[in-house]
Amino acid sequence: MTNDTHHGLGEKDQYAVRMEAVYKRYGDFTALTEIDLKVGKGERIVICGPSGSGKSTLIRCINHIEKHDEGLIFVNGIELQHNPKSIDRVRRETGMVFQNFNLFPHMTILENCVLAPMSAHRLSRKDAEDRARALLERVHIADQAQKFPAQLSGGQQQRVAIARALCMQPKVMLFDEPTSALDPEMVKEVLETMKSLVGDGMTMICVTHEMGFAREVADRVVFMDRGRIVEQAPPDQFFTAPQTERARYFLDQIIH
Amino acid sequence: MRFFDPAAFVDYLFNHFLMGGVLVTIGLTLASVAGGLVLGMIIALMRMSQNLALYGFARTYIWFFRGTPLLIQLVVIYTGLPQLGIKLGVINSALIGLILHEASYLAEIIRSGFMSVPQGQREAAWALSVPRRTIFWRVTLPQAFRLMIPPFGNSVNSLLKATSLASVISVEEIMRRSDMLMQEHFQILEVYAAAAVYYLLLVSVWDLIQQRLESHFGRSLDRNAKSTPAKRR
């Protein structure tokens, strides 16, 4: 992916994402407690943990889909503050893929992919369509460009969602349980698409229960429980010799 | 009292004076729907606003205009406003009353449409850095609109018949002209039966339009749709 946007601040920070003492609360419930996480440029992180452990909340705080209550978040050196300008700058660095795809159902696949480049990057329709078609080609779905999302399978829809996010040329891709809503036979095609990004040096943060994917692709596994990061380690080490009781218990539960 | 006279009924059905009233009813309905949509959208946006003053105004507006009979609203506008020096004429008074009234219902229908658009749609657009305005016009509004069509159709149906209340302030639509015809020969049943047929006819036409709207805006959700849509530029 070409790096054609210039961010003065971005050059100084060696991390793609840096979170320092981040807290997130919903009323009396503390969803994230003292989150410290540094993600290097080009690094691939898998976040796992039991349900309700705050994985999705963490990833959704990075692009301000959820608003963090305390602490600092930097994306490519840009501080994420609670004002529209800062939020917009950070969101232009990040792309997100959701569990439920969240394609726009009233637009064709192609329209889904050109909406943001045309409105946010002010690309001409032709340039936006060229970019979209190239990326749809890459996720092997170019022939469906004129269809509506409802006419595609879940796996195809999620691949479109990945292409749509890539159309904005993000530096960091955030995946929020991208295969959890898929039928089993469609999981693989989506994981393959995600793996294909690795070669581009894309920074990836992925919340997933796909431990095979974590082993194969991740540089580091981040294990969360009850809103805290409990353990971080390279996948080999995490899966074979987890350091904490909670991680051991979790792995026992999910690996059969 | 005579029995129902079918011949007189048929005569009234093709009575040009009554047909003139039908045109007025159609005009009143179309103008009120158009005005009601614009005002209703504004009220709905205020109702969904974070600004307490706008929100409070919208709540009060909806509470008042849904809470009082249209008949009273029309009479107050027609007889009350001139006392404040505002002279509007019959048609304008009726239009203002109908629009104010319809807007209060449409505002709630529009709001419910927006609330029914899944939050994930907005989140996806945010994550893509789509500007706020574009999110409204291209993402939420079209989806809200599809969800609004059935209750909107209901409301237009009610409004079409509610225009008959404008007869009270002497707007010569179907109802008023039926009254006038009735006073000539006192063929009460025959005249009003003819008027009812006209309302039925108009409502049926609207039903067809509504069906078209529903299938047009629902086409993208049809899993088996064969044809690809025309390119929109």
Tab-separated table of C-alpha atoms in Angstrom:
chain	number	residue	atom	x	y	z
A	1	MET	CA	0.000	0.000	0.000
A	2	THR	CA	1.381	3.390	-0.901
A	3	ASN	CA	2.125	5.766	1.878
A	4	ASP	CA	0.934	8.976	0.318
A	5	THR	CA	-0.311	10.878	3.334
A	6	HIS	CA	2.143	12.771	5.425
A	7	HIS	CA	1.766	13.288	9.142
A	8	GLY	CA	4.451	15.379	10.745
A	9	LEU	CA	3.750	14.014	14.187
A	10	GLY	CA	3.546	10.442	13.046
A	11	GLU	CA	7.200	10.099	12.163
A	12	LYS	CA	8.439	10.562	15.711
A	13	ASP	CA	6.541	7.749	17.355
A	14	GLN	CA	8.041	4.329	16.834
A	15	TYR	CA	4.743	2.714	17.840
A	16	ALA	CA	1.667	2.298	15.686
A	17	VAL	CA	-0.515	2.207	18.777
A	18	ARG	CA	0.423	3.206	22.292
A	19	MET	CA	-2.028	3.007	25.205
A	20	GLU	CA	-1.035	4.269	28.629
A	21	ALA	CA	-3.080	3.653	31.768
A	22	VAL	CA	-6.354	3.580	29.836
A	23	TYR	CA	-9.590	3.162	31.758
A	24	LYS	CA	-13.092	2.708	30.395
A	25	ARG	CA	-16.166	2.664	32.610
A	26	TYR	CA	-19.834	2.050	31.987
A	27	GLY	CA	-21.509	3.558	35.032
A	28	ASP	CA	-20.241	1.537	37.981
A	29	PHE	CA	-18.753	-1.164	35.790
A	30	THR	CA	-15.100	-0.802	34.853
A	31	ALA	CA	-14.631	-2.374	31.428
A	32	LEU	CA	-10.944	-1.534	31.052
A	33	THR	CA	-8.522	-1.166	33.936
A	34	GLU	CA	-5.080	0.366	33.540
A	35	ILE	CA	-4.450	-0.792	29.999
A	36	ASP	CA	-0.845	-0.376	28.877
A	37	LEU	CA	-0.233	-1.624	25.374
A	38	LYS	CA	2.436	-0.769	22.846
A	39	VAL	CA	2.121	-2.058	19.311
A	40	GLY	CA	5.079	-1.590	17.000
A	41	LYS	CA	4.722	-0.604	13.362
A	42	GLY	CA	4.023	-3.682	11.289
A	43	GLU	CA	3.419	-5.746	14.392
A	44	ARG	CA	0.578	-8.255	14.456
A	45	ILE	CA	-1.257	-8.626	17.722
A	46	VAL	CA	-3.969	-11.103	18.622
A	47	ILE	CA	-6.079	-10.223	21.638
A	48	CYS	CA	-7.869	-13.095	23.307
A	49	GLY	CA	-9.635	-13.774	26.542
A	50	PRO	CA	-12.983	-14.908	27.954
A	51	SER	CA	-16.135	-13.087	26.916
A	52	GLY	CA	-16.671	-9.865	28.789
A	53	SER	CA	-12.951	-9.460	29.383
A	54	GLY	CA	-12.846	-6.123	27.546
A	55	LYS	CA	-11.187	-7.215	24.283
A	56	SER	CA	-13.697	-5.521	22.019
A	57	THR	CA	-13.875	-2.460	24.231
A	58	LEU	CA	-10.105	-2.107	24.035
A	59	ILE	CA	-9.956	-2.308	20.264
A	60	ARG	CA	-12.969	0.014	19.904
A	61	CYS	CA	-11.260	2.625	22.081
A	62	ILE	CA	-8.328	2.829	19.660
A	63	ASN	CA	-10.449	4.525	16.976
A	64	HIS	CA	-12.826	6.183	19.429
A	65	ILE	CA	-15.883	4.104	18.599
A	66	GLU	CA	-15.873	3.880	22.392
A	67	LYS	CA	-14.650	6.879	24.348
A	68	HIS	CA	-11.963	6.094	26.926
A	69	ASP	CA	-12.381	7.762	30.303
A	70	GLU	CA	-8.773	7.987	31.462
A	71	GLY	CA	-5.292	7.488	30.151
A	72	LEU	CA	-3.563	8.256	26.872
A	73	ILE	CA	-3.954	6.684	23.446
A	74	PHE	CA	-1.624	7.470	20.540
A	75	VAL	CA	-1.985	6.154	17.013
A	76	ASN	CA	1.126	6.731	14.911
A	77	GLY	CA	2.055	9.457	17.346
A	78	ILE	CA	-1.280	11.242	17.088
A	79	GLU	CA	-2.884	11.654	20.476
A	80	LEU	CA	-6.515	10.580	20.562
A	81	GLN	CA	-8.355	13.397	22.292
A	82	HIS	CA	-12.083	13.773	22.715
A	83	ASN	CA	-12.548	16.336	19.985
A	84	PRO	CA	-13.766	15.777	16.412
A	85	LYS	CA	-10.514	16.896	14.792
A	86	SER	CA	-8.311	14.562	16.792
A	87	ILE	CA	-10.780	11.699	16.393
A	88	ASP	CA	-10.856	12.220	12.643
A	89	ARG	CA	-7.064	12.246	12.383
A	90	VAL	CA	-6.818	8.982	14.291
A	91	ARG	CA	-9.604	7.337	12.305
A	92	ARG	CA	-7.794	8.179	9.078
A	93	GLU	CA	-4.883	6.075	10.347
A	94	THR	CA	-7.041	3.097	11.244
A	95	GLY	CA	-9.364	0.701	9.488
A	96	MET	CA	-11.850	-1.504	11.287
A	97	VAL	CA	-13.554	-4.775	10.500
A	98	PHE	CA	-16.571	-5.712	12.586
A	99	GLN	CA	-18.021	-8.995	13.739
A	100	ASN	CA	-21.274	-8.322	11.871
A	101	PHE	CA	-19.612	-6.884	8.740
A	102	ASN	CA	-21.719	-3.703	8.946
A	103	LEU	CA	-21.799	-3.277	5.198
A	104	PHE	CA	-24.273	-0.626	4.069
A	105	PRO	CA	-27.170	-2.824	2.919
A	106	HIS	CA	-28.733	-0.250	0.581
A	107	MET	CA	-25.552	0.210	-1.448
A	108	THR	CA	-23.870	-2.101	-3.925
A	109	ILE	CA	-20.515	-3.606	-3.032
A	110	LEU	CA	-18.765	-0.999	-5.166
A	111	GLU	CA	-20.745	1.872	-3.593
A	112	ASN	CA	-19.806	0.532	-0.159
A	113	CYS	CA	-16.161	0.765	-1.136
A	114	VAL	CA	-16.157	4.219	-2.750
A	115	LEU	CA	-18.281	6.112	-0.207
A	116	ALA	CA	-15.459	6.901	2.215
A	117	PRO	CA	-12.695	7.587	-0.338
A	118	MET	CA	-14.992	9.959	-2.229
A	119	SER	CA	-16.307	11.800	0.822
A	120	ALA	CA	-13.294	11.743	3.140
A	121	HIS	CA	-10.375	11.603	0.691
A	122	ARG	CA	-12.257	13.660	-1.908
A	123	LEU	CA	-11.313	11.223	-4.638
A	124	SER	CA	-13.083	11.432	-7.984
A	125	ARG	CA	-15.534	8.633	-8.631
A	126	LYS	CA	-13.232	7.152	-11.213
A	127	ASP	CA	-10.188	7.108	-8.924
A	128	ALA	CA	-12.258	5.743	-6.055
A	129	GLU	CA	-13.702	3.004	-8.264
A	130	ASP	CA	-10.282	2.080	-9.610
A	131	ARG	CA	-8.962	1.781	-6.084
A	132	ALA	CA	-12.024	-0.198	-4.978
A	133	ARG	CA	-11.878	-2.596	-7.911
A	134	ALA	CA	-8.207	-3.279	-7.319
A	135	LEU	CA	-8.883	-4.149	-3.688
A	136	LEU	CA	-11.990	-6.171	-4.496
A	137	GLU	CA	-9.829	-8.059	-6.956
A	138	ARG	CA	-7.397	-8.716	-4.162
A	139	VAL	CA	-10.056	-10.237	-1.916
A	140	HIS	CA	-11.308	-12.249	-4.941
A	141	ILE	CA	-14.695	-10.632	-5.119
A	142	ALA	CA	-14.390	-8.182	-8.023
A	143	ASP	CA	-17.086	-9.987	-10.014
A	144	GLN	CA	-19.652	-9.185	-7.306
A	145	ALA	CA	-19.069	-5.427	-7.394
A	146	GLN	CA	-22.552	-4.578	-8.656
A	147	LYS	CA	-24.390	-6.823	-6.181
A	148	PHE	CA	-25.925	-5.845	-2.885
A	149	PRO	CA	-24.521	-7.189	0.398
A	150	ALA	CA	-27.606	-9.366	1.020
A	151	GLN	CA	-26.827	-11.297	-2.161
A	152	LEU	CA	-23.420	-12.378	-0.829
A	153	SER	CA	-22.453	-15.071	1.667
A	154	GLY	CA	-21.188	-14.083	5.086
A	155	GLY	CA	-17.606	-14.854	4.133
A	156	GLN	CA	-17.882	-12.778	0.980
A	157	GLN	CA	-19.427	-9.913	2.918
A	158	GLN	CA	-16.603	-9.916	5.430
A	159	ARG	CA	-14.039	-9.909	2.629
A	160	VAL	CA	-15.825	-6.899	1.147
A	161	ALA	CA	-15.680	-5.243	4.563
A	162	ILE	CA	-11.914	-5.787	4.617
A	163	ALA	CA	-11.559	-4.339	1.112
A	164	ARG	CA	-13.771	-1.397	2.075
A	165	ALA	CA	-11.545	-0.616	5.054
A	166	LEU	CA	-8.389	-0.945	2.914
A	167	CYS	CA	-9.826	1.567	0.419
A	168	MET	CA	-9.015	4.242	3.000
A	169	GLN	CA	-5.363	3.115	3.031
A	170	PRO	CA	-5.103	2.731	6.799
A	171	LYS	CA	-1.808	2.171	8.591
A	172	VAL	CA	-3.389	0.067	11.324
A	173	MET	CA	-6.122	-2.522	10.846
A	174	LEU	CA	-8.396	-3.341	13.759
A	175	PHE	CA	-10.328	-6.604	13.577
A	176	ASP	CA	-13.107	-7.094	16.090
A	177	GLU	CA	-13.923	-10.817	16.081
A	178	PRO	CA	-14.047	-10.899	12.282
A	179	THR	CA	-14.973	-14.581	12.014
A	180	SER	CA	-17.294	-15.003	14.992
A	181	ALA	CA	-20.500	-14.455	13.026
A	182	LEU	CA	-19.510	-16.735	10.172
A	183	ASP	CA	-20.569	-20.264	9.362
A	184	PRO	CA	-17.593	-22.598	9.949
A	185	GLU	CA	-16.934	-23.223	6.270
A	186	MET	CA	-16.485	-19.502	5.645
A	187	VAL	CA	-13.984	-18.812	8.406
A	188	LYS	CA	-11.017	-19.944	6.362
A	189	GLU	CA	-11.522	-17.608	3.392
A	190	VAL	CA	-11.675	-14.611	5.714
A	191	LEU	CA	-8.586	-15.673	7.666
A	192	GLU	CA	-6.724	-16.211	4.378
A	193	THR	CA	-7.642	-12.676	3.323
A	194	MET	CA	-6.359	-11.340	6.613
A	195	LYS	CA	-3.133	-13.290	6.272
A	196	SER	CA	-2.593	-11.762	2.856
A	197	LEU	CA	-2.233	-8.373	4.533
A	198	VAL	CA	0.748	-9.582	6.480
A	199	GLY	CA	2.997	-9.330	3.453
A	200	ASP	CA	2.190	-5.622	3.174
A	201	GLY	CA	3.649	-4.936	6.588
A	202	MET	CA	0.234	-3.837	7.815
A	203	THR	CA	-0.039	-3.314	11.549
A	204	MET	CA	-2.855	-5.579	12.721
A	205	ILE	CA	-4.690	-5.811	16.008
A	206	CYS	CA	-7.131	-8.646	15.999
A	207	VAL	CA	-9.605	-9.793	18.595
A	208	THR	CA	-10.263	-13.420	17.800
A	209	HIS	CA	-10.787	-16.891	19.162
A	210	GLU	CA	-9.002	-18.423	16.179
A	211	MET	CA	-5.952	-19.787	17.940
A	212	GLY	CA	-4.626	-21.354	14.755
A	213	PHE	CA	-4.544	-17.911	13.193
A	214	ALA	CA	-2.822	-16.530	16.291
A	215	ARG	CA	-0.122	-19.197	16.144
A	216	GLU	CA	0.499	-18.689	12.471
A	217	VAL	CA	0.277	-14.937	12.087
A	218	ALA	CA	0.623	-13.133	15.399
A	219	ASP	CA	3.867	-11.681	16.699
A	220	ARG	CA	2.351	-11.440	20.130
A	221	VAL	CA	-0.732	-12.696	21.934
A	222	VAL	CA	-2.339	-10.360	24.451
A	223	PHE	CA	-4.495	-12.165	26.989
A	224	MET	CA	-7.172	-10.198	28.805
A	225	ASP	CA	-9.400	-11.015	31.743
A	226	ARG	CA	-11.847	-8.801	33.621
A	227	GLY	CA	-10.776	-5.654	31.856
A	228	ARG	CA	-7.049	-6.097	32.426
A	229	ILE	CA	-4.169	-7.263	30.284
A	230	VAL	CA	-3.059	-10.293	32.253
A	231	GLU	CA	-0.346	-11.686	30.039
A	232	GLN	CA	1.460	-10.926	26.779
A	233	ALA	CA	3.785	-13.293	24.985
A	234	PRO	CA	4.760	-14.580	21.544
A	235	PRO	CA	2.251	-17.273	20.481
A	236	ASP	CA	4.615	-20.218	20.920
A	237	GLN	CA	5.329	-19.237	24.464
A	238	PHE	CA	1.732	-18.285	25.257
A	239	PHE	CA	0.224	-21.520	23.995
A	240	THR	CA	2.824	-23.895	25.350
A	241	ALA	CA	3.760	-22.236	28.615
A	242	PRO	CA	1.222	-19.670	29.777
A	243	GLN	CA	2.517	-17.831	32.813
A	244	THR	CA	-0.719	-17.157	34.645
A	245	GLU	CA	-3.336	-19.443	36.112
A	246	ARG	CA	-6.091	-17.550	34.336
A	247	ALA	CA	-4.485	-17.963	30.919
A	248	ARG	CA	-3.947	-21.663	31.557
A	249	TYR	CA	-7.595	-22.072	32.525
A	250	PHE	CA	-8.718	-20.126	29.448
A	251	LEU	CA	-6.600	-22.240	27.098
A	252	ASP	CA	-7.931	-25.420	28.705
A	253	GLN	CA	-11.446	-24.235	27.999
A	254	ILE	CA	-10.989	-23.346	24.336
A	255	ILE	CA	-8.567	-25.975	23.092
A	256	HIS	CA	-10.212	-29.346	22.781
B	1	MET	CA	-87.644	9.428	4.398
B	2	ARG	CA	-87.022	7.717	1.040
B	3	PHE	CA	-85.039	4.612	0.370
B	4	PHE	CA	-81.539	4.752	-1.124
B	5	ASP	CA	-81.791	5.923	-4.743
B	6	PRO	CA	-79.070	4.201	-6.824
B	7	ALA	CA	-79.588	6.477	-9.797
B	8	ALA	CA	-79.022	9.567	-7.669
B	9	PHE	CA	-75.931	7.919	-6.189
B	10	VAL	CA	-74.492	7.328	-9.648
B	11	ASP	CA	-75.364	10.905	-10.601
B	12	TYR	CA	-73.420	12.212	-7.626
B	13	LEU	CA	-70.540	9.920	-8.451
B	14	PHE	CA	-70.095	11.723	-11.762
B	15	ASN	CA	-71.060	15.147	-10.465
B	16	HIS	CA	-68.554	17.709	-11.698
B	17	PHE	CA	-69.023	19.930	-8.674
B	18	LEU	CA	-68.072	17.011	-6.418
B	19	MET	CA	-65.122	16.112	-8.662
B	20	GLY	CA	-63.864	19.647	-8.223
B	21	GLY	CA	-63.866	18.936	-4.504
B	22	VAL	CA	-61.838	15.796	-5.115
B	23	LEU	CA	-59.115	17.904	-6.717
B	24	VAL	CA	-59.083	20.193	-3.685
B	25	THR	CA	-58.774	17.168	-1.376
B	26	ILE	CA	-55.874	15.841	-3.425
B	27	GLY	CA	-54.200	19.251	-3.376
B	28	LEU	CA	-54.680	19.661	0.372
B	29	THR	CA	-53.267	16.180	1.007
B	30	LEU	CA	-50.219	16.559	-1.225
B	31	ALA	CA	-49.338	19.998	0.136
B	32	SER	CA	-49.811	18.856	3.739
B	33	VAL	CA	-47.680	15.756	3.246
B	34	ALA	CA	-44.914	17.805	1.622
B	35	GLY	CA	-45.040	20.517	4.266
B	36	GLY	CA	-45.462	17.960	7.021
B	37	LEU	CA	-42.413	16.028	5.854
B	38	VAL	CA	-40.195	19.103	5.849
B	39	LEU	CA	-41.434	20.401	9.190
B	40	GLY	CA	-41.587	16.866	10.624
B	41	MET	CA	-37.954	16.263	9.656
B	42	ILE	CA	-36.926	19.502	11.383
B	43	ILE	CA	-38.903	18.621	14.508
B	44	ALA	CA	-37.496	15.071	14.489
B	45	LEU	CA	-33.926	16.381	14.262
B	46	MET	CA	-34.628	18.764	17.133
B	47	ARG	CA	-36.157	15.921	19.115
B	48	MET	CA	-32.983	13.860	18.603
B	49	SER	CA	-30.707	16.825	19.338
B	50	GLN	CA	-28.392	17.021	22.334
B	51	ASN	CA	-29.400	20.663	22.727
B	52	LEU	CA	-31.906	20.839	25.586
B	53	ALA	CA	-33.756	23.874	24.225
B	54	LEU	CA	-34.296	22.294	20.802
B	55	TYR	CA	-35.221	18.988	22.400
B	56	GLY	CA	-37.662	20.668	24.783
B	57	PHE	CA	-39.282	22.637	21.987
B	58	ALA	CA	-39.740	19.507	19.882
B	59	ARG	CA	-41.181	17.526	22.789
B	60	THR	CA	-43.639	20.310	23.559
B	61	TYR	CA	-44.590	20.717	19.920
B	62	ILE	CA	-45.300	17.023	19.480
B	63	TRP	CA	-47.137	16.851	22.794
B	64	PHE	CA	-49.377	19.772	21.861
B	65	PHE	CA	-50.200	18.977	18.241
B	66	ARG	CA	-50.738	15.273	18.837
B	67	GLY	CA	-52.669	16.034	21.989
B	68	THR	CA	-55.334	18.362	20.631
B	69	PRO	CA	-57.959	17.593	17.980
B	70	LEU	CA	-57.180	18.743	14.452
B	71	LEU	CA	-60.674	20.205	14.326
B	72	ILE	CA	-59.904	22.578	17.186
B	73	GLN	CA	-56.519	23.458	15.678
B	74	LEU	CA	-58.162	24.377	12.382
B	75	VAL	CA	-60.879	26.500	13.997
B	76	VAL	CA	-58.369	28.303	16.213
B	77	ILE	CA	-56.087	29.061	13.264
B	78	TYR	CA	-58.995	30.203	11.097
B	79	THR	CA	-60.814	32.347	13.654
B	80	GLY	CA	-58.092	33.093	16.207
B	81	LEU	CA	-55.210	34.318	14.079
B	82	PRO	CA	-57.209	37.082	12.322
B	83	GLN	CA	-57.818	38.549	15.781
B	84	LEU	CA	-54.061	38.917	16.086
B	85	GLY	CA	-54.048	40.711	12.758
B	86	ILE	CA	-52.915	37.675	10.756
B	87	LYS	CA	-55.323	37.109	7.882
B	88	LEU	CA	-54.629	33.940	5.975
B	89	GLY	CA	-57.683	32.997	3.974
B	90	VAL	CA	-59.461	29.688	4.091
B	91	ILE	CA	-57.123	27.479	2.108
B	92	ASN	CA	-53.990	28.786	3.806
B	93	SER	CA	-55.518	28.372	7.255
B	94	ALA	CA	-56.428	24.784	6.447
B	95	LEU	CA	-52.972	24.068	5.028
B	96	ILE	CA	-51.197	25.502	8.031
B	97	GLY	CA	-53.375	23.516	10.410
B	98	LEU	CA	-52.926	20.297	8.461
B	99	ILE	CA	-49.162	20.757	8.099
B	100	LEU	CA	-48.636	21.577	11.785
B	101	HIS	CA	-50.729	18.565	12.737
B	102	GLU	CA	-49.178	16.130	10.263
B	103	ALA	CA	-45.665	17.249	11.163
B	104	SER	CA	-46.183	16.182	14.778
B	105	TYR	CA	-46.982	12.634	13.682
B	106	LEU	CA	-44.367	12.454	10.946
B	107	ALA	CA	-41.699	13.733	13.355
B	108	GLU	CA	-42.216	10.677	15.549
B	109	ILE	CA	-42.316	8.366	12.525
B	110	ILE	CA	-39.069	9.859	11.217
B	111	ARG	CA	-37.455	9.573	14.638
B	112	SER	CA	-38.466	5.931	14.974
B	113	GLY	CA	-36.972	5.287	11.534
B	114	PHE	CA	-33.645	6.747	12.550
B	115	MET	CA	-33.641	4.851	15.833
B	116	SER	CA	-34.227	1.595	13.958
B	117	VAL	CA	-31.050	1.925	11.877
B	118	PRO	CA	-28.583	-0.441	13.574
B	119	GLN	CA	-25.834	1.354	15.509
B	120	GLY	CA	-23.251	-0.746	13.659
B	121	GLN	CA	-24.044	1.209	10.502
B	122	ARG	CA	-22.955	4.458	12.110
B	123	GLU	CA	-19.930	2.805	13.685
B	124	ALA	CA	-18.784	1.444	10.329
B	125	ALA	CA	-19.136	4.890	8.768
B	126	TRP	CA	-17.265	6.518	11.675
B	127	ALA	CA	-14.463	3.977	11.404
B	128	LEU	CA	-14.169	4.847	7.700
B	129	SER	CA	-13.887	8.593	8.484
B	130	VAL	CA	-17.015	9.342	6.477
B	131	PRO	CA	-17.963	12.970	7.229
B	132	ARG	CA	-20.969	13.482	9.493
B	133	ARG	CA	-23.093	15.060	6.800
B	134	THR	CA	-22.423	12.231	4.376
B	135	ILE	CA	-23.281	9.694	7.069
B	136	PHE	CA	-26.648	11.389	7.495
B	137	TRP	CA	-27.528	11.709	3.810
B	138	ARG	CA	-26.003	8.516	2.464
B	139	VAL	CA	-26.007	6.019	5.323
B	140	THR	CA	-28.679	6.673	7.924
B	141	LEU	CA	-31.357	8.615	6.019
B	142	PRO	CA	-31.856	6.096	3.188
B	143	GLN	CA	-32.058	3.210	5.660
B	144	ALA	CA	-34.335	5.136	8.008
B	145	PHE	CA	-36.515	6.070	5.063
B	146	ARG	CA	-37.137	2.443	4.136
B	147	LEU	CA	-38.199	1.696	7.710
B	148	MET	CA	-40.442	4.765	7.749
B	149	ILE	CA	-42.514	3.890	4.682
B	150	PRO	CA	-45.164	1.640	6.318
B	151	PRO	CA	-46.002	4.020	9.206
B	152	PHE	CA	-45.665	6.966	6.841
B	153	GLY	CA	-48.190	5.337	4.503
B	154	ASN	CA	-50.553	4.922	7.411
B	155	SER	CA	-50.210	8.557	8.307
B	156	VAL	CA	-50.853	9.753	4.761
B	157	ASN	CA	-53.928	7.545	4.677
B	158	SER	CA	-55.235	9.184	7.859
B	159	LEU	CA	-54.370	12.628	6.601
B	160	LEU	CA	-56.208	12.107	3.341
B	161	LYS	CA	-59.405	11.517	5.265
B	162	ALA	CA	-58.606	14.128	7.898
B	163	THR	CA	-58.647	16.822	5.201
B	164	SER	CA	-62.440	16.447	5.430
B	165	LEU	CA	-62.240	18.415	8.685
B	166	ALA	CA	-61.223	21.448	6.641
B	167	SER	CA	-64.863	21.537	5.515
B	168	VAL	CA	-65.664	23.013	8.908
B	169	ILE	CA	-63.779	26.180	8.027
B	170	SER	CA	-65.500	26.119	4.604
B	171	VAL	CA	-62.730	24.732	2.401
B	172	GLU	CA	-64.582	23.302	-0.572
B	173	GLU	CA	-63.096	19.841	-0.653
B	174	ILE	CA	-65.058	16.586	-1.028
B	175	MET	CA	-66.824	16.824	2.322
B	176	ARG	CA	-67.833	20.469	2.059
B	177	ARG	CA	-69.165	20.048	-1.463
B	178	SER	CA	-71.054	16.932	-0.389
B	179	ASP	CA	-72.673	19.015	2.355
B	180	MET	CA	-73.603	21.629	-0.199
B	181	LEU	CA	-75.097	19.065	-2.600
B	182	MET	CA	-76.911	17.421	0.251
B	183	GLN	CA	-78.616	20.683	1.160
B	184	GLU	CA	-80.090	20.930	-2.368
B	185	HIS	CA	-82.083	17.704	-2.414
B	186	PHE	CA	-81.447	16.175	1.031
B	187	GLN	CA	-80.298	12.908	-0.533
B	188	ILE	CA	-78.020	12.363	2.412
B	189	LEU	CA	-77.069	8.720	1.855
B	190	GLU	CA	-76.590	9.080	-1.883
B	191	VAL	CA	-74.295	12.100	-1.601
B	192	TYR	CA	-72.153	10.780	1.229
B	193	ALA	CA	-71.935	7.320	-0.318
B	194	ALA	CA	-70.523	8.962	-3.442
B	195	ALA	CA	-68.094	10.954	-1.285
B	196	ALA	CA	-67.030	7.753	0.509
B	197	VAL	CA	-66.337	6.099	-2.841
B	198	TYR	CA	-64.025	8.959	-3.742
B	199	TYR	CA	-62.101	8.640	-0.498
B	200	LEU	CA	-61.808	4.887	-1.062
B	201	LEU	CA	-60.525	5.504	-4.545
B	202	LEU	CA	-57.919	8.011	-3.391
B	203	VAL	CA	-56.754	5.771	-0.558
B	204	SER	CA	-56.464	2.853	-2.986
B	205	VAL	CA	-54.284	4.895	-5.311
B	206	TRP	CA	-52.077	5.808	-2.354
B	207	ASP	CA	-51.863	2.121	-1.375
B	208	LEU	CA	-50.444	1.371	-4.809
B	209	ILE	CA	-47.914	4.170	-4.537
B	210	GLN	CA	-46.887	2.940	-1.106
B	211	GLN	CA	-46.377	-0.591	-2.417
B	212	ARG	CA	-44.157	0.777	-5.147
B	213	LEU	CA	-42.137	2.759	-2.620
B	214	GLU	CA	-41.721	-0.287	-0.400
B	215	SER	CA	-40.503	-2.534	-3.158
B	216	HIS	CA	-38.250	0.177	-4.565
B	217	PHE	CA	-36.516	0.869	-1.274
B	218	GLY	CA	-36.520	-2.783	-0.242
B	219	ARG	CA	-34.967	-4.090	-3.458
B	220	SER	CA	-31.422	-4.071	-2.109
B	221	LEU	CA	-32.458	-6.494	0.642
B	222	ASP	CA	-33.796	-9.046	-1.812
B	223	ARG	CA	-31.342	-11.928	-1.662
B	224	ASN	CA	-32.502	-13.306	-4.977
B	225	ALA	CA	-32.546	-10.067	-6.923
B	226	LYS	CA	-31.402	-10.929	-10.414
B	227	SER	CA	-30.759	-7.596	-11.991
B	228	THR	CA	-28.147	-5.186	-10.835
B	229	PRO	CA	-29.408	-1.665	-10.238
B	230	ALA	CA	-28.783	1.201	-12.592
B	231	LYS	CA	-25.690	3.175	-11.722
B	232	ARG	CA	-26.432	6.254	-9.719
B	233	ARG	CA	-24.267	9.203	-10.487
